[in-house]
Short mmCIF file of C-alpha atoms in Angstrom, two decimals:
data_model
loop_
_atom_site.label_atom_id
_atom_site.label_comp_id
_atom_site.label_asym_id
_atom_site.label_seq_id
_atom_site.Cartn_x
_atom_site.Cartn_y
_atom_site.Cartn_z
CA UNK H 21 -51.54 123.79 -212.58
CA UNK H 22 -52.05 127.36 -212.53
CA UNK H 23 -55.25 129.39 -211.25
CA UNK H 24 -56.78 132.51 -211.49
CA UNK H 25 -55.54 134.75 -208.65
CA UNK H 26 -54.24 137.74 -210.56
CA UNK H 27 -54.65 141.28 -208.06
CA UNK H 28 -54.42 138.70 -205.23
CA UNK H 29 -51.93 139.13 -202.28
CA UNK H 30 -50.93 136.19 -200.22
CA UNK H 31 -48.90 135.64 -196.91
CA UNK H 32 -47.49 131.57 -196.90
CA UNK H 33 -46.20 130.80 -193.45
CA UNK H 34 -43.42 128.17 -193.13
CA UNK H 35 -42.52 129.02 -196.80
CA UNK H 36 -38.76 128.06 -196.68
CA UNK H 37 -39.34 124.30 -197.69
CA UNK H 38 -42.00 121.78 -198.39
CA UNK H 39 -45.82 122.43 -198.41
CA UNK H 40 -45.30 126.20 -197.78
CA UNK H 41 -42.51 126.94 -200.66
CA UNK H 42 -44.78 125.08 -203.17
CA UNK H 43 -48.17 126.61 -202.17
CA UNK H 44 -46.09 130.12 -202.66
CA UNK H 45 -44.96 128.85 -206.19
CA UNK H 46 -48.50 127.76 -206.77
CA UNK H 47 -49.83 130.91 -205.85
CA UNK H 48 -47.45 133.19 -207.72
CA UNK H 49 -47.73 131.40 -210.64
CA UNK H 50 -51.12 131.98 -210.72
CA UNK H 51 -50.86 135.85 -210.54
CA UNK H 52 -50.93 136.32 -207.00
CA UNK H 53 -48.23 138.43 -204.98
CA UNK H 54 -46.86 136.07 -202.26
CA UNK H 55 -44.92 137.44 -199.26
CA UNK H 56 -42.58 134.69 -197.73
CA UNK H 57 -42.61 134.27 -194.12
CA UNK H 58 -40.43 131.61 -192.33
CA UNK H 59 -37.19 132.04 -190.00
CA UNK H 60 -34.39 130.93 -193.05
CA UNK H 61 -33.96 133.88 -194.35
CA UNK H 62 -31.05 132.60 -196.99
CA UNK H 63 -33.61 129.83 -198.11
CA UNK H 64 -36.59 132.26 -198.57
CA UNK H 65 -34.30 134.64 -200.41
CA UNK H 66 -33.87 131.70 -203.10
CA UNK H 67 -37.39 130.89 -203.35
CA UNK H 68 -38.16 134.35 -203.77
CA UNK H 69 -35.33 135.14 -206.57
CA UNK H 70 -37.15 131.97 -208.20
CA UNK H 71 -40.39 133.20 -208.28
CA UNK H 72 -39.19 136.56 -209.92
CA UNK H 73 -37.20 134.36 -212.35
CA UNK H 74 -40.42 133.19 -213.42
CA UNK H 75 -41.97 136.59 -214.16
CA UNK H 76 -43.86 136.48 -210.47
CA UNK H 77 -43.57 139.07 -207.47
CA UNK H 78 -42.40 137.77 -204.22
CA UNK H 79 -41.35 139.36 -200.76
CA UNK H 80 -38.83 137.17 -198.28
CA UNK H 81 -39.37 138.18 -194.94
CA UNK H 82 -37.15 136.63 -192.15
CA UNK H 83 -39.97 136.20 -189.14
CA UNK H 84 -40.77 133.67 -186.51
CA UNK H 85 -44.40 133.06 -185.96
CA UNK H 86 -43.84 132.38 -182.04
CA UNK H 87 -42.69 136.24 -181.93
CA UNK H 88 -43.25 140.18 -182.59
CA UNK H 89 -44.95 140.04 -186.16
CA UNK H 90 -45.36 143.85 -186.35
CA UNK H 91 -41.88 144.36 -188.27
CA UNK H 92 -42.90 141.45 -190.70
CA UNK H 93 -46.58 142.92 -191.37
CA UNK H 94 -45.17 146.56 -191.92
CA UNK H 95 -42.65 145.04 -194.35
CA UNK H 96 -45.32 143.25 -196.48
CA UNK H 97 -47.87 146.19 -196.49
CA UNK H 98 -44.73 148.60 -197.71
CA UNK H 99 -44.14 145.96 -200.59
CA UNK H 100 -47.74 144.98 -201.25
CA UNK H 101 -50.20 146.57 -199.46
CA UNK H 102 -53.51 144.87 -198.05
CA UNK H 103 -53.21 141.18 -197.70
CA UNK H 104 -56.31 138.98 -198.84
CA UNK H 105 -55.06 135.55 -198.63
CA UNK H 106 -53.20 133.83 -195.95
CA UNK H 107 -51.79 130.58 -195.55
CA UNK H 108 -50.98 129.27 -192.23
CA UNK H 109 -48.52 126.34 -192.47
CA UNK H 110 -45.76 127.14 -190.57
CA UNK H 111 -45.72 124.05 -188.25
CA UNK H 112 -43.34 121.54 -186.28
CA UNK H 113 -43.76 117.84 -185.75
CA UNK H 114 -41.87 116.12 -183.00
CA UNK H 115 -42.65 112.65 -181.67
CA UNK H 116 -41.54 110.83 -178.14
CA UNK H 117 -43.93 108.93 -175.68
CA UNK H 118 -45.85 110.85 -173.11
CA UNK H 119 -43.27 108.78 -170.38
CA UNK H 120 -40.84 110.31 -172.02
CA UNK H 121 -41.79 113.75 -170.83
CA UNK H 122 -40.17 116.11 -173.26
CA UNK H 123 -42.21 119.24 -172.22
CA UNK H 124 -39.56 121.44 -174.44
CA UNK H 125 -41.10 119.63 -177.54
CA UNK H 126 -44.57 120.13 -176.11
CA UNK H 127 -44.08 123.84 -175.80
CA UNK H 128 -42.35 124.02 -179.07
CA UNK H 129 -45.29 122.49 -181.08
CA UNK H 130 -48.09 124.21 -178.95
CA UNK H 131 -46.24 127.59 -179.31
CA UNK H 132 -45.83 127.11 -183.36
CA UNK H 133 -48.59 124.92 -184.59
CA UNK H 134 -51.79 126.33 -182.35
CA UNK H 135 -50.32 129.93 -181.01
CA UNK H 136 -48.34 130.92 -184.11
CA UNK H 137 -51.26 130.25 -186.01
CA UNK H 138 -53.33 132.33 -183.89
CA UNK H 139 -50.75 135.34 -184.02
CA UNK H 140 -50.77 135.42 -187.33
CA UNK H 141 -54.28 135.44 -187.96
CA UNK H 142 -54.76 137.93 -185.73
CA UNK H 143 -51.84 140.31 -187.36
CA UNK H 144 -53.57 140.18 -190.58
CA UNK H 145 -57.10 140.11 -189.05
CA UNK H 146 -58.04 143.59 -190.36
CA UNK H 147 -56.51 143.14 -193.80
CA UNK H 148 -58.89 140.10 -194.15
CA UNK H 149 -61.85 141.63 -193.32
CA UNK H 150 -61.41 144.85 -195.50
CA UNK H 151 -60.73 142.55 -198.24
CA UNK H 152 -63.75 140.53 -197.89
CA UNK H 153 -65.77 143.50 -197.09
CA UNK H 154 -64.30 144.58 -201.07
CA UNK H 155 -63.88 141.56 -202.77
CA UNK H 156 -62.57 137.97 -201.91
CA UNK H 157 -60.57 136.86 -198.93
CA UNK H 158 -59.50 133.59 -197.76
CA UNK H 159 -57.51 132.00 -194.50
CA UNK H 160 -56.26 128.47 -194.97
CA UNK H 161 -55.15 126.87 -192.01
CA UNK H 162 -52.99 123.80 -192.78
CA UNK H 163 -53.46 120.94 -190.51
CA UNK H 164 -53.24 117.21 -190.50
CA UNK H 165 -55.31 114.06 -190.72
CA UNK H 166 -53.64 113.37 -187.18
CA UNK H 167 -56.02 115.45 -186.07
CA UNK H 168 -58.62 112.40 -186.44
CA UNK H 169 -56.43 109.55 -185.45
CA UNK H 170 -54.49 108.09 -182.55
CA UNK H 171 -50.86 107.55 -182.98
CA UNK H 172 -48.31 106.30 -180.35
CA UNK H 173 -45.94 108.91 -179.46
CA UNK H 174 -47.46 111.68 -181.53
CA UNK H 175 -49.97 112.31 -178.82
CA UNK H 176 -49.08 116.03 -178.34
CA UNK H 177 -48.62 116.60 -182.43
CA UNK H 178 -52.16 114.95 -182.69
CA UNK H 179 -53.70 117.60 -180.38
CA UNK H 180 -52.37 120.39 -181.71
CA UNK H 181 -53.51 119.64 -185.08
CA UNK H 182 -56.98 118.57 -183.50
CA UNK H 183 -57.00 122.22 -182.14
CA UNK H 184 -55.94 123.30 -185.85
CA UNK H 185 -58.98 122.10 -187.00
CA UNK H 186 -61.48 122.61 -184.84
CA UNK H 187 -60.39 126.26 -184.32
CA UNK H 188 -60.78 126.41 -188.07
CA UNK H 189 -64.33 125.46 -187.92
CA UNK H 190 -64.90 127.97 -185.22
CA UNK H 191 -63.22 131.02 -187.18
CA UNK H 192 -65.81 130.06 -190.00
CA UNK H 193 -68.25 130.90 -187.75
CA UNK H 194 -66.87 134.70 -187.27
CA UNK H 195 -65.03 135.23 -190.69
CA UNK H 196 -67.66 133.90 -192.74
CA UNK H 197 -70.30 136.39 -192.24
CA UNK H 198 -67.51 139.27 -192.59
CA UNK H 199 -66.96 137.94 -195.78
CA UNK H 200 -63.36 135.92 -195.39
CA UNK H 201 -63.80 132.26 -196.37
CA UNK H 202 -62.00 129.61 -193.79
CA UNK H 203 -60.50 126.60 -195.30
CA UNK H 204 -58.64 123.76 -193.36
CA UNK H 205 -56.86 121.57 -195.10
CA UNK H 206 -55.65 118.19 -193.89
CA UNK H 207 -52.80 116.41 -195.66
CA UNK H 208 -51.71 112.70 -194.97
CA UNK H 209 -48.37 111.67 -195.77
CA UNK H 210 -46.42 113.94 -197.79
CA UNK H 211 -42.93 114.18 -198.16
CA UNK H 212 -41.53 117.32 -196.15
CA UNK H 213 -38.84 118.26 -193.59
CA UNK H 214 -41.79 117.78 -190.89
CA UNK H 215 -40.13 114.53 -189.43
CA UNK H 216 -36.62 115.72 -189.83
CA UNK H 217 -36.09 116.95 -186.59
CA UNK H 218 -37.16 114.35 -184.44
CA UNK H 219 -34.41 112.90 -182.13
CA UNK H 220 -35.91 109.68 -181.42
CA UNK H 221 -34.29 106.58 -183.57
CA UNK H 222 -37.04 104.30 -183.02
CA UNK H 223 -39.90 106.83 -184.14
CA UNK H 224 -37.50 107.82 -186.98
CA UNK H 225 -37.42 104.05 -188.15
CA UNK H 226 -41.08 103.31 -187.58
CA UNK H 227 -41.69 106.84 -189.99
CA UNK H 228 -39.49 105.38 -192.63
CA UNK H 229 -40.99 102.20 -192.66
CA UNK H 230 -44.31 103.88 -193.17
CA UNK H 231 -43.06 105.48 -195.91
CA UNK H 232 -41.99 102.51 -197.63
CA UNK H 233 -45.43 101.19 -197.38
CA UNK H 234 -47.23 104.28 -198.18
CA UNK H 235 -45.62 106.13 -200.82
CA UNK H 236 -46.22 110.13 -199.70
CA UNK H 237 -47.98 112.65 -201.77
CA UNK H 238 -45.48 115.27 -203.36
CA UNK H 239 -45.86 118.98 -201.35
CA UNK H 240 -46.54 120.03 -204.81
CA UNK H 241 -49.90 118.15 -204.72
CA UNK H 242 -50.70 120.06 -201.39
CA UNK H 243 -49.85 123.49 -203.33
CA UNK H 244 -52.40 122.49 -205.96
CA UNK H 245 -55.34 122.02 -203.55
CA UNK H 246 -54.49 125.88 -202.08
CA UNK H 247 -54.48 127.08 -205.70
CA UNK H 248 -57.49 125.40 -206.54
CA UNK H 249 -59.31 126.44 -203.08
CA UNK H 250 -58.46 130.07 -203.31
CA UNK H 251 -59.90 130.42 -206.75
CA UNK H 252 -63.17 129.39 -206.52
CA UNK H 253 -65.87 132.16 -206.68
CA UNK H 254 -66.45 134.48 -203.73
CA UNK H 255 -69.24 132.84 -202.75
CA UNK H 256 -67.73 129.36 -202.35
CA UNK H 257 -66.21 128.24 -199.64
CA UNK H 258 -64.15 125.08 -199.32
CA UNK H 259 -64.27 124.50 -195.43
CA UNK H 260 -62.81 121.24 -195.11
CA UNK H 261 -60.45 119.45 -197.25
CA UNK H 262 -58.58 115.75 -196.47
CA UNK H 263 -55.73 115.09 -198.91
CA UNK H 264 -54.59 111.83 -198.97
CA UNK H 265 -52.12 109.25 -201.01
CA UNK H 266 -54.29 106.64 -202.54
CA UNK H 267 -53.40 103.87 -200.42
CA UNK H 268 -53.24 105.47 -197.30
CA UNK H 269 -56.44 104.45 -195.02
#
């Protein structure tokens, strides 16, 4: 589906694949100019070309949310001007027992899932506040149902997503009065590359078996939700959404 997002300017992190790419497609097809942020420049260029071939406007910006975003922000402003819609989608899921002591994985998840989200939010805060004063502004954070559950071997990942969910609720107390809507989205099982970077065969097998039992959502299902959320009238803020496959409990 498409929505009315004409004259909106969006930034989507983690846009090189999966949920991020589908969010970008929905926003662009709905009329928004979309800046695509991720590390994989070639994938971003392909997605930008696809959007433009469909008549949309997109900018591929190779950037790491854990690093200095100044050049990325400058590129977005030069191409599209002020941003009024930010989707913090970049994330990584690495699962191992705590007893494995994988502090390398812990740091990577915290740096990307939590600190990266804060870095992107800070980078576009002035844009969002200005847009909220003049019209509509949205900050959308992609969390996970893992924020509320207990999952062996996924403890640190779940903790980072719990942080995203709680952070989103608190950010709304600051941004809401400034006219910026804050939405936290918690997907359940979704087909994506999120689990492709894990290096534990036992955990991989468990995830594969779970996907056999619970047919996952398609990333486009999440993209559709984001299109709906951000196209609501200015006075409507959908604060928290949990999006699950029907059979997932």
